[in-house]
mmCIF file with all atom_site columns, C-alpha atoms in Angstrom:
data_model
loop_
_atom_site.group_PDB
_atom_site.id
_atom_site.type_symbol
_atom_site.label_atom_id
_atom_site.label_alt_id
_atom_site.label_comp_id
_atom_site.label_asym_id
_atom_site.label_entity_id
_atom_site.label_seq_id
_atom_site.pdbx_PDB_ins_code
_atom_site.Cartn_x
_atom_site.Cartn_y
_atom_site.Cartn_z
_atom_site.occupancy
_atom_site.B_iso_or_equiv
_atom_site.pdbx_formal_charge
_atom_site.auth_seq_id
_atom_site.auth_comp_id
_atom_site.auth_asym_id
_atom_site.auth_atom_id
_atom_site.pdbx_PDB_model_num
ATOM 1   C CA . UNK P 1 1   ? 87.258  -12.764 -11.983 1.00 52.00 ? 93  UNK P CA 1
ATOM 2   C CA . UNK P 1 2   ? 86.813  -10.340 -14.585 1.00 60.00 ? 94  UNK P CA 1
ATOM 3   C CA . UNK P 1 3   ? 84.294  -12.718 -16.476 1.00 55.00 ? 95  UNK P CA 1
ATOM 4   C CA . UNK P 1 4   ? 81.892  -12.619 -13.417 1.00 59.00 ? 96  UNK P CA 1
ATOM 5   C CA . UNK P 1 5   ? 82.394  -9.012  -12.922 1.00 61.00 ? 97  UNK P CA 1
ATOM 6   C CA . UNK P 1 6   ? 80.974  -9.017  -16.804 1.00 58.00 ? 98  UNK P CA 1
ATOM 7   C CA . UNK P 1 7   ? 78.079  -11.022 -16.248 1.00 57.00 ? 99  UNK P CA 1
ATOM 8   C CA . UNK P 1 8   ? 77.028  -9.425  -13.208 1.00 57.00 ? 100 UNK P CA 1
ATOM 9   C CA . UNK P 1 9   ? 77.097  -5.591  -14.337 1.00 62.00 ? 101 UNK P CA 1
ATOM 10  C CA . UNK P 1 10  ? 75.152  -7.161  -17.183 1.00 56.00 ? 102 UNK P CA 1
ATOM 11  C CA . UNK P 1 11  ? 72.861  -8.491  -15.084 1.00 49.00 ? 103 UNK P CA 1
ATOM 12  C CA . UNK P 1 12  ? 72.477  -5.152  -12.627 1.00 57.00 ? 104 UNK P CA 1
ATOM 13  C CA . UNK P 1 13  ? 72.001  -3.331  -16.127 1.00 59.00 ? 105 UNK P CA 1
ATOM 14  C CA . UNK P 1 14  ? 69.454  -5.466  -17.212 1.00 56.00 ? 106 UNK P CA 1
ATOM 15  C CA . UNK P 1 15  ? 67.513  -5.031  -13.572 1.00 55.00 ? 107 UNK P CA 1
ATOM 16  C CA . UNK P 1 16  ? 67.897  -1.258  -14.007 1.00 59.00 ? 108 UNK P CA 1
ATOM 17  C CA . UNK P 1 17  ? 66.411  -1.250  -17.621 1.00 50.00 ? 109 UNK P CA 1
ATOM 18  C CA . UNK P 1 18  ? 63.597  -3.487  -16.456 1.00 54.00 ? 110 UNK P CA 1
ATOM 19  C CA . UNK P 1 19  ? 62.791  -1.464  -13.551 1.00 52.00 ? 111 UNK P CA 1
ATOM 20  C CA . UNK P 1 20  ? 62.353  1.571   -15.587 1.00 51.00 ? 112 UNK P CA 1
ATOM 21  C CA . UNK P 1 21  ? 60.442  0.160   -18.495 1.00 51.00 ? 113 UNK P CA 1
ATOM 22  C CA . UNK P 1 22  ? 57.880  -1.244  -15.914 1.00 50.00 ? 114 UNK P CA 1
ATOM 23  C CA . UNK P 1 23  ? 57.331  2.490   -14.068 1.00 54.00 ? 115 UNK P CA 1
ATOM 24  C CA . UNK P 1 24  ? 57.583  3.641   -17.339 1.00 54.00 ? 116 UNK P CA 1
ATOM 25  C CA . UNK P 1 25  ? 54.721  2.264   -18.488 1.00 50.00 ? 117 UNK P CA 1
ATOM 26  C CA . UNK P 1 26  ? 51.129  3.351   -18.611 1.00 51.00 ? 118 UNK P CA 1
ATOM 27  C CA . UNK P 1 27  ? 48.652  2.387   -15.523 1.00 50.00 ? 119 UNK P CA 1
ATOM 28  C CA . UNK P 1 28  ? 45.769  -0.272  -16.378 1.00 56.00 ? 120 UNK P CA 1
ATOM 29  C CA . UNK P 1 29  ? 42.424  0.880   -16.808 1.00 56.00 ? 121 UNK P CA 1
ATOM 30  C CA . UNK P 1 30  ? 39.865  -0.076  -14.289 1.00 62.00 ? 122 UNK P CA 1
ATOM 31  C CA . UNK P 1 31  ? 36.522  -1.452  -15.448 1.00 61.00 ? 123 UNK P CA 1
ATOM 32  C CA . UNK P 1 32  ? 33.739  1.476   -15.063 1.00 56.00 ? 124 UNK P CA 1
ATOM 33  C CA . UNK P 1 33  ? 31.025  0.122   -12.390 1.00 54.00 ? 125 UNK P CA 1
ATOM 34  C CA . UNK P 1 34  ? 28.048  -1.147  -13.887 1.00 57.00 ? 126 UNK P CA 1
ATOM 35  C CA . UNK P 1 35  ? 24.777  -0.645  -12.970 1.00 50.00 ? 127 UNK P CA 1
ATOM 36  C CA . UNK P 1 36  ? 23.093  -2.892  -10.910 1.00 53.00 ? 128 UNK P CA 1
ATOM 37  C CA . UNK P 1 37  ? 21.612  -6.626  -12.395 1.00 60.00 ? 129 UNK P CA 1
ATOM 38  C CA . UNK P 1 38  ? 18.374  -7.621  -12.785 1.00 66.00 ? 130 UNK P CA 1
ATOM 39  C CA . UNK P 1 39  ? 16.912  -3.453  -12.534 1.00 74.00 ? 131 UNK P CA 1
ATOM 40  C CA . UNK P 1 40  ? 13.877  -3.395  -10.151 1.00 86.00 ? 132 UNK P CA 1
ATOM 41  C CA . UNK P 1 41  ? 11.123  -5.246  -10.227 1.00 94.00 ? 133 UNK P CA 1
ATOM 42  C CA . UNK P 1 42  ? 8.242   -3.351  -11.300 1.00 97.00 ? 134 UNK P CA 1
ATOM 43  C CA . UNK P 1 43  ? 5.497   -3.176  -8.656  1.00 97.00 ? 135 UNK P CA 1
ATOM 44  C CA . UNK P 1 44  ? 1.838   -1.931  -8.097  1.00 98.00 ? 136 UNK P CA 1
ATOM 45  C CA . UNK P 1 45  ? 0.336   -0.292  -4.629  1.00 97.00 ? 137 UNK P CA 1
ATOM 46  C CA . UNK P 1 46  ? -2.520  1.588   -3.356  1.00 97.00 ? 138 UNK P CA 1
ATOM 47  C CA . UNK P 1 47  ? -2.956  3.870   -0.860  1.00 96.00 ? 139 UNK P CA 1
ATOM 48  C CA . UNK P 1 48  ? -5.853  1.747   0.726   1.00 96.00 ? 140 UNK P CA 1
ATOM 49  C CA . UNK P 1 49  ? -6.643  -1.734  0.176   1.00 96.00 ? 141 UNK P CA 1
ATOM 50  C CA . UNK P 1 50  ? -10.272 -1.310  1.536   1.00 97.00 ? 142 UNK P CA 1
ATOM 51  C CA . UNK P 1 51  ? -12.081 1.582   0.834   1.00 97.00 ? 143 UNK P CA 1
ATOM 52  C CA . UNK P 1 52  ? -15.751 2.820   0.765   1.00 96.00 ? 144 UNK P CA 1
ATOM 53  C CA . UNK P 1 53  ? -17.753 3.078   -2.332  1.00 96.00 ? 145 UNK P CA 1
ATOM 54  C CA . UNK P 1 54  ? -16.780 7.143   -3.971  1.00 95.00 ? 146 UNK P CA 1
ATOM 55  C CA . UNK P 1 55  ? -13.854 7.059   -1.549  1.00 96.00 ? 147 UNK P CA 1
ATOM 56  C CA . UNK P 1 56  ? -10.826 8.558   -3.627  1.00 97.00 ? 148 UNK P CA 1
ATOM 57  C CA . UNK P 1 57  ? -7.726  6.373   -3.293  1.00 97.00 ? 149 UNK P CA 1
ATOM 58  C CA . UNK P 1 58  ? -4.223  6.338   -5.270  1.00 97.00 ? 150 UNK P CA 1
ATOM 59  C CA . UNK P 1 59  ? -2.077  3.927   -7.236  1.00 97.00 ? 151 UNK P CA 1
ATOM 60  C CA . UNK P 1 60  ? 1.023   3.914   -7.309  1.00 97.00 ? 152 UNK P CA 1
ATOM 61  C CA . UNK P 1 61  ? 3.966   2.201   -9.502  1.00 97.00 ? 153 UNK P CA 1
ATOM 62  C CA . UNK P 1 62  ? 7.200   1.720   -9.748  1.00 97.00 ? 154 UNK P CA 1
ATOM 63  C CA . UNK P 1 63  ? 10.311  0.159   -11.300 1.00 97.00 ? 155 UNK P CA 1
ATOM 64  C CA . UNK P 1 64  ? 9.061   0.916   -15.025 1.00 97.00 ? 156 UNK P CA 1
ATOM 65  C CA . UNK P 1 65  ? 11.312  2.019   -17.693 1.00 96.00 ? 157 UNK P CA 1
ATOM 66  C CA . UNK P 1 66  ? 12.111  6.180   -17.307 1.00 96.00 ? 158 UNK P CA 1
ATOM 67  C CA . UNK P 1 67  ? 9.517   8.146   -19.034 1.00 97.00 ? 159 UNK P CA 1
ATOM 68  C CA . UNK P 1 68  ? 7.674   5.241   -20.080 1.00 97.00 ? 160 UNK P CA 1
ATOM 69  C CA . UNK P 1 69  ? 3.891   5.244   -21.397 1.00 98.00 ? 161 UNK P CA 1
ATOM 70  C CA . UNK P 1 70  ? 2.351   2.620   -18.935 1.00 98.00 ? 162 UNK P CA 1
ATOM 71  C CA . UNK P 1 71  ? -1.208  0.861   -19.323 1.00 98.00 ? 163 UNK P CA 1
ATOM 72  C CA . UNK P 1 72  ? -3.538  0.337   -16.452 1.00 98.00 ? 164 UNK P CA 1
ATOM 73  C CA . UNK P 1 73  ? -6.440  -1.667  -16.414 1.00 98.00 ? 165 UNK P CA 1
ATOM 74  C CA . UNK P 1 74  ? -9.259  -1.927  -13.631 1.00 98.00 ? 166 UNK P CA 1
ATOM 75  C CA . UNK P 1 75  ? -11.190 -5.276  -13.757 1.00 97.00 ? 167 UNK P CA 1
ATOM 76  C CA . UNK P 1 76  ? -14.316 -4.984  -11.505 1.00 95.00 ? 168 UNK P CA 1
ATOM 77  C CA . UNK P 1 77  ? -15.656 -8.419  -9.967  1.00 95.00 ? 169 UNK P CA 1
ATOM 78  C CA . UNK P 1 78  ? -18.704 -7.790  -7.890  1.00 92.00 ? 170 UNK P CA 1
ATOM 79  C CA . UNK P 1 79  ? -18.984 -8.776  -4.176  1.00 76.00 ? 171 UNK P CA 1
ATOM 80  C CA . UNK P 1 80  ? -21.848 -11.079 -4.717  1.00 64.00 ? 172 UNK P CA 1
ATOM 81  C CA . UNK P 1 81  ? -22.446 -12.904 -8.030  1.00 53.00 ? 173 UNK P CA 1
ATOM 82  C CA . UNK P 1 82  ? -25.094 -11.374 -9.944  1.00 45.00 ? 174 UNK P CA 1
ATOM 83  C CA . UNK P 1 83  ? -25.515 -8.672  -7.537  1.00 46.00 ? 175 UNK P CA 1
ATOM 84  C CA . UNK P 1 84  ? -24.437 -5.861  -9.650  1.00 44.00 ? 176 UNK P CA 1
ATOM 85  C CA . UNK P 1 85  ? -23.459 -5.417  -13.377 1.00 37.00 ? 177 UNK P CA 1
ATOM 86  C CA . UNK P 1 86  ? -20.808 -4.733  -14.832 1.00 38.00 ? 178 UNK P CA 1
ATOM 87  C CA . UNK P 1 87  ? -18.329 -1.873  -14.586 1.00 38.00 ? 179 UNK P CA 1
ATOM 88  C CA . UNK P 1 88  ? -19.495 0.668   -17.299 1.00 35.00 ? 180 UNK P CA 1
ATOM 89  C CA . UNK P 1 89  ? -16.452 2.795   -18.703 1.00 37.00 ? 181 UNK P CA 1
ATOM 90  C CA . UNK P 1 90  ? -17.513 6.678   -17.450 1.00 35.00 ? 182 UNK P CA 1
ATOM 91  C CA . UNK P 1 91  ? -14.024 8.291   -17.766 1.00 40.00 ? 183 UNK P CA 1
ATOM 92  C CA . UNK P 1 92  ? -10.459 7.359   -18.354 1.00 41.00 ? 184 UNK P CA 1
ATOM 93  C CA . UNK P 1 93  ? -10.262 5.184   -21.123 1.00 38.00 ? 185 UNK P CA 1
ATOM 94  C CA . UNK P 1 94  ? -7.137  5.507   -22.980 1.00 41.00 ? 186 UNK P CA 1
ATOM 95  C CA . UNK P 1 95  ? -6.696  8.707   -21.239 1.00 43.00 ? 187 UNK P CA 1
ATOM 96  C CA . UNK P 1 96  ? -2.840  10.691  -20.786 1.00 44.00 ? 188 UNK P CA 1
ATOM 97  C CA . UNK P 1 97  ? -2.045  11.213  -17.451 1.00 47.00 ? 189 UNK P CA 1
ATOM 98  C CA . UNK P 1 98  ? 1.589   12.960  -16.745 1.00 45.00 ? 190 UNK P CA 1
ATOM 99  C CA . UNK P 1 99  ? 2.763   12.605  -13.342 1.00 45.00 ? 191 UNK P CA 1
ATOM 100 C CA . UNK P 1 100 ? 2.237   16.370  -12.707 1.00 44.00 ? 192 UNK P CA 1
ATOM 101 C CA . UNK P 1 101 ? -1.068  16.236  -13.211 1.00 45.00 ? 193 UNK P CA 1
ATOM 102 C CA . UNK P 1 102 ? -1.751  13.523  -10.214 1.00 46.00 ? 194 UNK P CA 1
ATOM 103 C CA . UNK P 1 103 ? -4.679  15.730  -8.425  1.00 70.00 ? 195 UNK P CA 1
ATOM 104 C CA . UNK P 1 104 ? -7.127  14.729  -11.431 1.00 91.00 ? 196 UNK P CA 1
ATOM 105 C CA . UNK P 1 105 ? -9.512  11.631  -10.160 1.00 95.00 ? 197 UNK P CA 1
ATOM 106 C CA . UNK P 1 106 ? -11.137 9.295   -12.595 1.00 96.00 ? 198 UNK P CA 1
ATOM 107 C CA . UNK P 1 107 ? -14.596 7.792   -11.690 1.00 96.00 ? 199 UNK P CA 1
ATOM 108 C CA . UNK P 1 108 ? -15.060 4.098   -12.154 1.00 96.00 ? 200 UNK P CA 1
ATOM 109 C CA . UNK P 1 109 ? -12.143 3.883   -15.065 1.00 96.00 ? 201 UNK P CA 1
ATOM 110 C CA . UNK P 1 110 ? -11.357 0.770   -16.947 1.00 97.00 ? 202 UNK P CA 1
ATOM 111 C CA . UNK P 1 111 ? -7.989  1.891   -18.933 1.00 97.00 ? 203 UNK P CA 1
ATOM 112 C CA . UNK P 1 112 ? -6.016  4.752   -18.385 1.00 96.00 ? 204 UNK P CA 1
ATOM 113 C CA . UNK P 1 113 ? -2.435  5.852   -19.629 1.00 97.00 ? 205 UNK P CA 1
ATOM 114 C CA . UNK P 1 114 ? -0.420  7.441   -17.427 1.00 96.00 ? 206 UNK P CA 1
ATOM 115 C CA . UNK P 1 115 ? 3.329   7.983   -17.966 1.00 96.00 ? 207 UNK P CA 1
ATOM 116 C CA . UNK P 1 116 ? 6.160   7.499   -15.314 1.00 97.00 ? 208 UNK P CA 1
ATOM 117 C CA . UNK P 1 117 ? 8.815   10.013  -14.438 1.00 96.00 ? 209 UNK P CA 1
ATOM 118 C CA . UNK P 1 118 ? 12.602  9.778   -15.080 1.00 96.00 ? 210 UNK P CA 1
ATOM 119 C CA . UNK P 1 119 ? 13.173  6.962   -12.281 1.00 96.00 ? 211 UNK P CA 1
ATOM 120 C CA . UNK P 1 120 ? 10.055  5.013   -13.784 1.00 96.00 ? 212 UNK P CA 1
ATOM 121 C CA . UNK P 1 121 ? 7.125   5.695   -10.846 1.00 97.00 ? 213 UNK P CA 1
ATOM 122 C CA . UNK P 1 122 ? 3.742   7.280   -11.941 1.00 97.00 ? 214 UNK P CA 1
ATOM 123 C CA . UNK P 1 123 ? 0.797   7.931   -9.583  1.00 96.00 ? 215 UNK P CA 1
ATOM 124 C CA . UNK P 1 124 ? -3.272  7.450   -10.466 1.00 96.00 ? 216 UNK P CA 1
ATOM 125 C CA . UNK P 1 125 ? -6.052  8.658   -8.155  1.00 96.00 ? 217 UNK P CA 1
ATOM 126 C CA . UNK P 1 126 ? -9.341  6.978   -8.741  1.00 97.00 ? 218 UNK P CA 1
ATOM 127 C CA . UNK P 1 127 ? -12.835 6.226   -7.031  1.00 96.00 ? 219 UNK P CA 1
ATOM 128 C CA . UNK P 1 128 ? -15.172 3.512   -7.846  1.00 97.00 ? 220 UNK P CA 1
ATOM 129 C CA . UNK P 1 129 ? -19.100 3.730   -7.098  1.00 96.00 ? 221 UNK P CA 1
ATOM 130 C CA . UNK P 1 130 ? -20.417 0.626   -6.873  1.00 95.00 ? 222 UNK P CA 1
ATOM 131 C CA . UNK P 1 131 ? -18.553 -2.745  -4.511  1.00 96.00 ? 223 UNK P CA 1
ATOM 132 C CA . UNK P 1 132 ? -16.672 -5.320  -5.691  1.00 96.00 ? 224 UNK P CA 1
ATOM 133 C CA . UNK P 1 133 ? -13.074 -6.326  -5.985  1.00 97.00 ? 225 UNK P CA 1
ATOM 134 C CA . UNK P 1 134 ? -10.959 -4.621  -8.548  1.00 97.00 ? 226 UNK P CA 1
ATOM 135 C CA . UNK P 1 135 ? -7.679  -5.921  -10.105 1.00 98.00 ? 227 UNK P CA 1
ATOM 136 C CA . UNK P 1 136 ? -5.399  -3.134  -11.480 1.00 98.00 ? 228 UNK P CA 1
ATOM 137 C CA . UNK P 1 137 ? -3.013  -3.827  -14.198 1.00 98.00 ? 229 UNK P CA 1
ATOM 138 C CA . UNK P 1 138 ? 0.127   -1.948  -15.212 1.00 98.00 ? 230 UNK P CA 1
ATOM 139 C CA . UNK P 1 139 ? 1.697   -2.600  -18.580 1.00 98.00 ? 231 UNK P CA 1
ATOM 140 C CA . UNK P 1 140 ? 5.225   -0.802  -19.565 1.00 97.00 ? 232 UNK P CA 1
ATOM 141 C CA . UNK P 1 141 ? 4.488   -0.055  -22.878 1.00 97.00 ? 233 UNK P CA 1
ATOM 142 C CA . UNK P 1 142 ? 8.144   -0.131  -24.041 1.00 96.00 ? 234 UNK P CA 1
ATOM 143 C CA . UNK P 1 143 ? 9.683   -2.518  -21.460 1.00 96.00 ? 235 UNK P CA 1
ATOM 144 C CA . UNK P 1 144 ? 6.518   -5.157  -21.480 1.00 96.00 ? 236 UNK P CA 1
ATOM 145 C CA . UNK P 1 145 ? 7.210   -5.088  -17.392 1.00 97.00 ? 237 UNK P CA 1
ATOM 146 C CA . UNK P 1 146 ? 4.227   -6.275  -15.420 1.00 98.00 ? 238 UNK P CA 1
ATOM 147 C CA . UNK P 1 147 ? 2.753   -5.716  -12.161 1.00 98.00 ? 239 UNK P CA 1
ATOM 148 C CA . UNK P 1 148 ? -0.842  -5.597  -10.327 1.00 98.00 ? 240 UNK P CA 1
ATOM 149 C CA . UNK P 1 149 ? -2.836  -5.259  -7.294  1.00 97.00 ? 241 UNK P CA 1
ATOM 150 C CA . UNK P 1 150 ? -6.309  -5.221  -6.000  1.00 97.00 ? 242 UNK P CA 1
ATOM 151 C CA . UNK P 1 151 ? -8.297  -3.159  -4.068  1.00 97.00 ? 243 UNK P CA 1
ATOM 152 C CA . UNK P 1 152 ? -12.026 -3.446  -2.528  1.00 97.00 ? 244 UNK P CA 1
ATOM 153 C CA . UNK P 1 153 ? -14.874 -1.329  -2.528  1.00 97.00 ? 245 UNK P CA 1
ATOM 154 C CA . UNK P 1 154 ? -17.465 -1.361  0.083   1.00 96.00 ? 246 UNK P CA 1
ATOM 155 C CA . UNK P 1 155 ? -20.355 -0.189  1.091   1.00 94.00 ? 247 UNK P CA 1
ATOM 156 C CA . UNK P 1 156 ? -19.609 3.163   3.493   1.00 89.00 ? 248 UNK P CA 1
ATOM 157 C CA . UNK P 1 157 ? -20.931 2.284   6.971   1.00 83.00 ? 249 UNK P CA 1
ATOM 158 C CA . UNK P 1 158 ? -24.019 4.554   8.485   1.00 80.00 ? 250 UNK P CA 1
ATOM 159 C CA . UNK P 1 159 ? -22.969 6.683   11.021  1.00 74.00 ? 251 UNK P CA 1
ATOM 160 C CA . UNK P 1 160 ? -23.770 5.978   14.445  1.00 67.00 ? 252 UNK P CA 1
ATOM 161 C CA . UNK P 1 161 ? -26.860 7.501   16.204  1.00 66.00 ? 253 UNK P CA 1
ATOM 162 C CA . UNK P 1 162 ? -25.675 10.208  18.301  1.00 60.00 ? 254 UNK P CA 1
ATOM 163 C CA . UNK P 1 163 ? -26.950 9.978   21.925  1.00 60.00 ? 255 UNK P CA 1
ATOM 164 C CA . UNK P 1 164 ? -27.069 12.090  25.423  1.00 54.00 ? 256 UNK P CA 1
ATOM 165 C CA . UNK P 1 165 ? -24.677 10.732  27.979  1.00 54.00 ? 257 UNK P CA 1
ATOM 166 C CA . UNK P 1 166 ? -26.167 9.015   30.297  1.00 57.00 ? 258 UNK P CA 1
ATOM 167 C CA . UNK P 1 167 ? -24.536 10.295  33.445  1.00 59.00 ? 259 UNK P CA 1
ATOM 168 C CA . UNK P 1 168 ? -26.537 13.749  33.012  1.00 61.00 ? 260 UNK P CA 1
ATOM 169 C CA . UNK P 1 169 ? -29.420 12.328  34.707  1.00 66.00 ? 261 UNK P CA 1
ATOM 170 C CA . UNK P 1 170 ? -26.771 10.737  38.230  1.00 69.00 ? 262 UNK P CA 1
ATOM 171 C CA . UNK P 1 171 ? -25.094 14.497  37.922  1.00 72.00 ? 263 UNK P CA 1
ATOM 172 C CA . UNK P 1 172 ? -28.532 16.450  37.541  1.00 69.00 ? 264 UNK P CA 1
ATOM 173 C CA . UNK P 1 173 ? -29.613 13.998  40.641  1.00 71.00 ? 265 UNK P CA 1
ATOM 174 C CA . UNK P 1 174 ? -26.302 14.485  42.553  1.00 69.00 ? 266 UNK P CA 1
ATOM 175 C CA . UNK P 1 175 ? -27.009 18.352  42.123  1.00 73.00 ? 267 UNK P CA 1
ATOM 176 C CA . UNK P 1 176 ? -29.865 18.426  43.643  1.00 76.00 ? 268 UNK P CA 1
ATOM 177 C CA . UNK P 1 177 ? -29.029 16.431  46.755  1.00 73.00 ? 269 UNK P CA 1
ATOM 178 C CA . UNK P 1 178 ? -26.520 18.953  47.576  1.00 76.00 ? 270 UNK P CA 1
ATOM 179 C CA . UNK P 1 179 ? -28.558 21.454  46.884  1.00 79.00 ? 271 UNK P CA 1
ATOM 180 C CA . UNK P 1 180 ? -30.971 20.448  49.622  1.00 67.00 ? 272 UNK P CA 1
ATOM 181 C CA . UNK P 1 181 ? -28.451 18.658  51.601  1.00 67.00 ? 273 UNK P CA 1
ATOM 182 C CA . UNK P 1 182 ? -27.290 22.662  52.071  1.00 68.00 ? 274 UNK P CA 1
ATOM 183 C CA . UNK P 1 183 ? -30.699 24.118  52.748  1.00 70.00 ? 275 UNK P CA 1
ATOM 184 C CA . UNK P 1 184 ? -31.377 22.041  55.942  1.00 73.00 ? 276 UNK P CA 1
ATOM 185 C CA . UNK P 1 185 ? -28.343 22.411  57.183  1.00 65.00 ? 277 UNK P CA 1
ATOM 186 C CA . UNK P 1 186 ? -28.950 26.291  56.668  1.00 72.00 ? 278 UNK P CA 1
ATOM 187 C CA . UNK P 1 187 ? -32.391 25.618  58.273  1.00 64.00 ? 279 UNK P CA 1
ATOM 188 C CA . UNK P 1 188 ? -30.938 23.750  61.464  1.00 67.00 ? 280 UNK P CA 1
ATOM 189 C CA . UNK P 1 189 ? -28.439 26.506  62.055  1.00 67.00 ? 281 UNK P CA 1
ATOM 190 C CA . UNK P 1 190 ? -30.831 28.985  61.911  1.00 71.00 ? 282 UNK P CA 1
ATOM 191 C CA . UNK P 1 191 ? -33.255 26.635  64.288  1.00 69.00 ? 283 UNK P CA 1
ATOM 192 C CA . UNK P 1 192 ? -30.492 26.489  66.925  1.00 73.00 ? 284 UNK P CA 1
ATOM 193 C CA . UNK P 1 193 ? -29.922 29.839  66.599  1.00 70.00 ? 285 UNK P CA 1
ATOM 194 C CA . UNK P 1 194 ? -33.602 31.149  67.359  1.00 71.00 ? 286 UNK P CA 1
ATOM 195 C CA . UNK P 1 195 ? -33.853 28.143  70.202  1.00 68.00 ? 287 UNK P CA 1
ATOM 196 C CA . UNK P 1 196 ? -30.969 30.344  71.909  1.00 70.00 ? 288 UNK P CA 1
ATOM 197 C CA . UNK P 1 197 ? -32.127 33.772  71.510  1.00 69.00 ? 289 UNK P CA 1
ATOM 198 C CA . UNK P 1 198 ? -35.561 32.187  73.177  1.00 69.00 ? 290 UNK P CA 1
ATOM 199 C CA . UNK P 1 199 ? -33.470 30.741  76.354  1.00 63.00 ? 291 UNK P CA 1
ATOM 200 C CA . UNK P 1 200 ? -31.583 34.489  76.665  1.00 63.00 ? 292 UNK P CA 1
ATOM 201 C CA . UNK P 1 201 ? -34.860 36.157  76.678  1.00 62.00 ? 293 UNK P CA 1
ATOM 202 C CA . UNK P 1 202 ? -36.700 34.107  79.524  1.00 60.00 ? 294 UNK P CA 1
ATOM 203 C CA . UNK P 1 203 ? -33.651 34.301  81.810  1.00 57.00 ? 295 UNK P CA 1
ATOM 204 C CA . UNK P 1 204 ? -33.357 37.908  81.574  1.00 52.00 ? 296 UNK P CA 1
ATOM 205 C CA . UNK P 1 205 ? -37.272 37.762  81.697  1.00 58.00 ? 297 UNK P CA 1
ATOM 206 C CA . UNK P 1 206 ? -37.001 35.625  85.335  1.00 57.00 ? 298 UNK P CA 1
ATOM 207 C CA . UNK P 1 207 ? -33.790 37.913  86.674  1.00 54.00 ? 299 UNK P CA 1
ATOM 208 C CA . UNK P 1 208 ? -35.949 40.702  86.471  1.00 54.00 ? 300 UNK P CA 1
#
């Protein structure tokens, strides 16, 4: 008896010592959450696939590195081969363009560098005078990421020839049909009126 009383105080002292040493001891650190894996995909827009030749449009990128210098390139194809010539540089190339200073437009550019905000987007207006196709090109200088679009120019549409309506003639018609419709019905009353002052006056005529 006093053997197992022994071994089992030994046993409840060991549990007790155990117990404490494991809330004794220090919590495990949890892994910090990572940021999300593969980062965005970088990508190229416009604000118009199809616009009219001078028509002012804007480009707009995303998923570049954070304050990155990025590259764009404009390759003109024209609409109809042989039709035109090609795209002569007038403005743009190798031009700085922060993102504050979006409002600026650059006429028919062929490379301009423009550099992206803190979350990596940038935006470019442009306007191209002559047609044809254009492929933009965006280059992350530092990253190497890649993306492009297109865009086409065309030819702006004459506006159409203004005209008179052609129910002023029916209403100028209807008008006048009322118009007269009113006078003889103004003349009839005034007929009827004079035929009965005539029949008063040639019964008071034969009375007397």
């Amino acid at each position: 008896m006093r053997l197992s009383r022994i071994i089992g105080s030994a046993v409840a002292t060991l549990a007790t010592v155990g117990a404490f040493a494991i809330a004794g001891s220090p919590a495990q650190a949890q892994p910090l959450p990572q940021p999300p894996y593969p980062p965005q995909a970088p990508a190229l827009t416009v604000s118009d696939p199809t616009v009219e030749v001078g028509e002012t449009f804007t480009v707009f990128g995303s998923g570049f590195g954070g304050n990155e210098l990025v590259r764009l390139t404009f390759t003109r194809t024209p609409l109809a081969l042989g039709a035109e010539a090609a795209v002569v540089d007038t403005g743009g190339v190798g031009a700085m363009l922060p993102i504050a200073q979006a409002p600026t437009v650059y006429r028919d550019p062929t490379t301009i560098t423009v550099r992206a905000n803190v979350t990596g987007e940038f935006s470019v207006r442009v306007r191209f005078t002559r047609t044809g196709t254009v492929t933009i090109t965006a280059t992350g200088l530092t990253t190497g990421r890649v993306a492009s679009t297109t865009v086409s120019i065309v030819q702006a549409q004459p506006p159409l020839p203004v005209t008179g309506s052609s129910t002023g003639p029916q209403i100028a018609l209807g008008t006048m049909l009322l118009i007269a419709g009113a006078l003889l019905v103004l003349v009839a009353v005034a007929w009827r009126a004079k035929g009965r002052r005539r029949g008063r006056s040639r019964e008071l005529t034969s009375v007397g």
